[in-house]
Amino acid sequence: MTVHRLTQQAGAAGIRRAVLLGTPIEADRALALNLVDEVTEDPATTLAALAEAAGAVDGTEMAIRRQLIFEAGSTAFEDALGRHLAACDRSLRRTGPSA
């Protein structure tokens, strides 16, 4: 499953050496392949900032957004559009009318 997920995320060429030869994927390579979002020397501060940003979005909304991301690669455009519009509608209803 790891090989499948890495191939989906980084492509076969990006992970070939790691899978075939056991070559570790170093942090800079993982960043270049978009396997990780960030590398930091101060994980506590970075995690606190991330938690604060994520705290602005409620749990249900976060789960919906994650699901949209995970399904995006395997969903037909028309289905994705419908889900996107539904997510926009939920967001607009949650924030209320604009002034």
Short mmCIF file of C-alpha atoms in Angstrom, two decimals:
data_model
loop_
_atom_site.label_atom_id
_atom_site.label_comp_id
_atom_site.label_asym_id
_atom_site.label_seq_id
_atom_site.Cartn_x
_atom_site.Cartn_y
_atom_site.Cartn_z
CA MET A 1 0.00 0.00 0.00
CA THR A 2 2.88 2.37 0.69
CA VAL A 3 4.21 1.92 -2.83
CA HIS A 4 0.75 2.57 -4.22
CA ARG A 5 0.27 5.76 -2.17
CA LEU A 6 3.75 7.09 -2.93
CA THR A 7 3.30 6.41 -6.63
CA GLN A 8 -0.05 8.21 -6.60
CA GLN A 9 1.48 11.21 -4.83
CA ALA A 10 4.94 11.48 -6.37
CA GLY A 11 4.82 9.39 -9.52
CA ALA A 12 6.81 6.28 -10.35
CA ALA A 13 9.92 8.20 -11.38
CA GLY A 14 9.95 10.14 -8.13
CA ILE A 15 10.02 7.08 -5.89
CA ARG A 16 11.69 4.48 -8.11
CA ARG A 17 15.05 4.49 -6.28
CA ALA A 18 13.39 4.31 -2.89
CA VAL A 19 11.22 1.34 -3.81
CA LEU A 20 13.65 -0.62 -5.96
CA LEU A 21 16.91 0.08 -4.12
CA GLY A 22 15.73 1.01 -0.64
CA THR A 23 17.25 4.49 -0.96
CA PRO A 24 15.82 6.74 1.76
CA ILE A 25 13.80 9.72 0.62
CA GLU A 26 15.61 12.63 2.27
CA ALA A 27 13.70 15.67 3.55
CA ASP A 28 14.64 17.94 0.64
CA ARG A 29 13.57 15.29 -1.87
CA ALA A 30 10.31 14.69 0.01
CA LEU A 31 9.63 18.43 -0.17
CA ALA A 32 10.39 18.49 -3.89
CA LEU A 33 8.04 15.54 -4.47
CA ASN A 34 5.32 17.15 -2.34
CA LEU A 35 5.31 14.17 0.02
CA VAL A 36 5.62 16.53 2.97
CA ASP A 37 4.41 20.10 3.34
CA GLU A 38 7.14 21.48 5.55
CA VAL A 39 10.41 20.63 7.27
CA THR A 40 11.29 22.60 10.38
CA GLU A 41 13.98 22.89 13.01
CA ASP A 42 11.35 23.86 15.61
CA PRO A 43 8.50 21.33 15.45
CA ALA A 44 6.74 22.63 18.59
CA THR A 45 6.34 26.16 17.21
CA THR A 46 5.35 24.91 13.78
CA LEU A 47 2.83 22.49 15.25
CA ALA A 48 1.35 25.23 17.46
CA ALA A 49 0.91 27.51 14.44
CA LEU A 50 -0.66 24.69 12.43
CA ALA A 51 -3.02 23.80 15.29
CA GLU A 52 -4.06 27.44 15.56
CA ALA A 53 -4.78 27.65 11.84
CA ALA A 54 -6.66 24.34 11.87
CA GLY A 55 -8.62 25.45 14.92
CA ALA A 56 -10.30 28.08 12.79
CA VAL A 57 -12.09 25.28 10.91
CA ASP A 58 -14.50 23.01 12.78
CA GLY A 59 -13.96 19.24 12.75
CA THR A 60 -16.79 18.41 10.38
CA GLU A 61 -15.68 20.99 7.85
CA MET A 62 -12.07 19.76 8.11
CA ALA A 63 -13.23 16.19 7.46
CA ILE A 64 -15.22 17.29 4.41
CA ARG A 65 -12.25 19.19 2.99
CA ARG A 66 -9.92 16.24 3.54
CA GLN A 67 -12.37 13.91 1.80
CA LEU A 68 -12.61 16.28 -1.17
CA ILE A 69 -8.83 16.27 -1.46
CA PHE A 70 -8.54 12.47 -1.23
CA GLU A 71 -11.29 11.88 -3.80
CA ALA A 72 -10.15 14.56 -6.26
CA GLY A 73 -7.78 12.30 -8.18
CA SER A 74 -10.33 9.57 -8.81
CA THR A 75 -13.55 11.55 -9.18
CA ALA A 76 -15.08 12.55 -12.52
CA PHE A 77 -15.11 16.30 -13.15
CA GLU A 78 -18.91 16.51 -12.98
CA ASP A 79 -19.03 14.71 -9.62
CA ALA A 80 -16.20 16.82 -8.26
CA LEU A 81 -17.96 19.99 -9.38
CA GLY A 82 -21.13 18.95 -7.57
CA ARG A 83 -19.22 18.22 -4.37
CA HIS A 84 -17.31 21.47 -4.66
CA LEU A 85 -20.50 23.48 -5.08
CA ALA A 86 -22.06 21.70 -2.11
CA ALA A 87 -18.99 22.56 -0.01
CA CYS A 88 -19.25 26.20 -1.11
CA ASP A 89 -22.93 26.23 -0.17
CA ARG A 90 -22.14 24.81 3.30
CA SER A 91 -19.45 27.43 3.78
CA LEU A 92 -21.76 30.27 2.75
CA ARG A 93 -24.53 29.01 5.04
CA ARG A 94 -22.10 28.73 7.97
CA THR A 95 -20.72 32.26 7.57
CA GLY A 96 -24.16 33.82 7.11
CA PRO A 97 -25.22 36.70 4.86
CA SER A 98 -22.67 39.31 3.84
CA ALA A 99 -23.12 42.96 4.70
#
